[in-house]
């Protein structure tokens, strides 16, 4: 759901660019304490994986297509602030080098696909992370990933409506409708990748982070 | 005896195999159906509001300019983007974790 240039009016994209820029500045500061040096290689792999996975659109209901967002996956692995930096890296490269998402819409896109997914998904994940049952934890991760994608699409609909591009009601209905299907893919991929990494937890030093590692 | 750091970077090399394979081998066969927003824009009739790109690069649209074979052009664009993304993310990660080293520790060392 990368918004191109032209869909957002000036007041909207300027405000959202300012909000995202401020958020990235905070994230850079937070990363100093929240990112352990031993996790830097996995941050690089995750960002690269998300760039690659975002190229792989899967067909949805014969009418549209979706791809992984990865904000929730990153937030579970590294916490929401580092996740925002990963999403910012991916969205920036997509916009500047691949013309995927507008330059003026970069702030809005990062807000929707970085901040909303990372923070909302992480919050929901934490609700289930303490559950004793692995099945419940996995359902929690699926639900967090699905909800994050749907909320992200609702945020995009709101921005389009505020810009006067399309009325809010029909924008919300259409965006949330399709993304509630696309979000199923997000949930499946997020759970699958985390399962894979959990089985190799020691390799990636994930257990070093007790708070998050134990809940994977 | 390999240092802990060396081990980490070896893992980085092997771990990057997955994204490179996804970008190089899967991306060329991705669905070309419109994504969620494109679909909505078409259905609700605001697609034409999209402005032309401010600039283009040899990688625009996930296809390397000048490569005639479409599968190759997309795969190559994916591999280049994956390399660029991993370098940027690792650069940011190293920059931020190094910034931490200059923060004074609790017992006054450093």
PDB file of N, CA, C and O in Angstrom, chain A residues 31 64-65 74 80 154 166 191 208:
ATOM      1  N   UNK A  31      17.707   3.689  19.601  1.00  0.00           N
ATOM      2  CA  UNK A  31      18.479   2.525  19.142  1.00  0.00           C
ATOM      3  C   UNK A  31      19.820   2.436  19.865  1.00  0.00           C
ATOM      4  O   UNK A  31      20.381   1.353  20.011  1.00  0.00           O
ATOM      5  N   UNK A  64      -6.637  -8.814  -6.394  1.00  0.00           N
ATOM      6  CA  UNK A  64      -5.603  -7.904  -5.912  1.00  0.00           C
ATOM      7  C   UNK A  64      -4.399  -8.751  -5.506  1.00  0.00           C
ATOM      8  O   UNK A  64      -4.364  -9.955  -5.739  1.00  0.00           O
ATOM      9  N   UNK A  65      -3.396  -8.104  -4.951  1.00  0.00           N
ATOM     10  CA  UNK A  65      -2.243  -8.851  -4.469  1.00  0.00           C
ATOM     11  C   UNK A  65      -1.702  -8.159  -3.238  1.00  0.00           C
ATOM     12  O   UNK A  65      -1.935  -6.971  -3.008  1.00  0.00           O
ATOM     13  N   UNK A  74       9.687  -7.390  12.694  1.00  0.00           N
ATOM     14  CA  UNK A  74      10.862  -6.643  13.169  1.00  0.00           C
ATOM     15  C   UNK A  74      10.694  -6.205  14.611  1.00  0.00           C
ATOM     16  O   UNK A  74      11.638  -6.256  15.398  1.00  0.00           O
ATOM     17  N   UNK A  80      10.029  -2.049  18.978  1.00  0.00           N
ATOM     18  CA  UNK A  80       9.403  -1.193  17.965  1.00  0.00           C
ATOM     19  C   UNK A  80      10.300  -0.068  17.433  1.00  0.00           C
ATOM     20  O   UNK A  80      10.183   0.306  16.259  1.00  0.00           O
ATOM     21  N   UNK A 154      -6.152   1.335   7.257  1.00  0.00           N
ATOM     22  CA  UNK A 154      -7.130   2.328   7.729  1.00  0.00           C
ATOM     23  C   UNK A 154      -6.464   3.695   7.839  1.00  0.00           C
ATOM     24  O   UNK A 154      -7.062   4.726   7.493  1.00  0.00           O
ATOM     25  N   UNK A 166     -10.595  11.018  -1.679  1.00  0.00           N
ATOM     26  CA  UNK A 166     -11.708  10.071  -1.700  1.00  0.00           C
ATOM     27  C   UNK A 166     -12.452  10.187  -0.367  1.00  0.00           C
ATOM     28  O   UNK A 166     -11.822  10.446   0.663  1.00  0.00           O
ATOM     29  N   UNK A 191       4.362 -15.579  11.617  1.00  0.00           N
ATOM     30  CA  UNK A 191       4.458 -16.737  12.515  1.00  0.00           C
ATOM     31  C   UNK A 191       5.506 -17.726  11.992  1.00  0.00           C
ATOM     32  O   UNK A 191       6.339 -18.229  12.753  1.00  0.00           O
ATOM     33  N   UNK A 208      19.461 -13.801  24.238  1.00  0.00           N
ATOM     34  CA  UNK A 208      20.136 -12.796  25.053  1.00  0.00           C
ATOM     35  C   UNK A 208      19.122 -11.775  25.568  1.00  0.00           C
ATOM     36  O   UNK A 208      19.315 -11.169  26.602  1.00  0.00           O
TER      37      UNK A 208
END
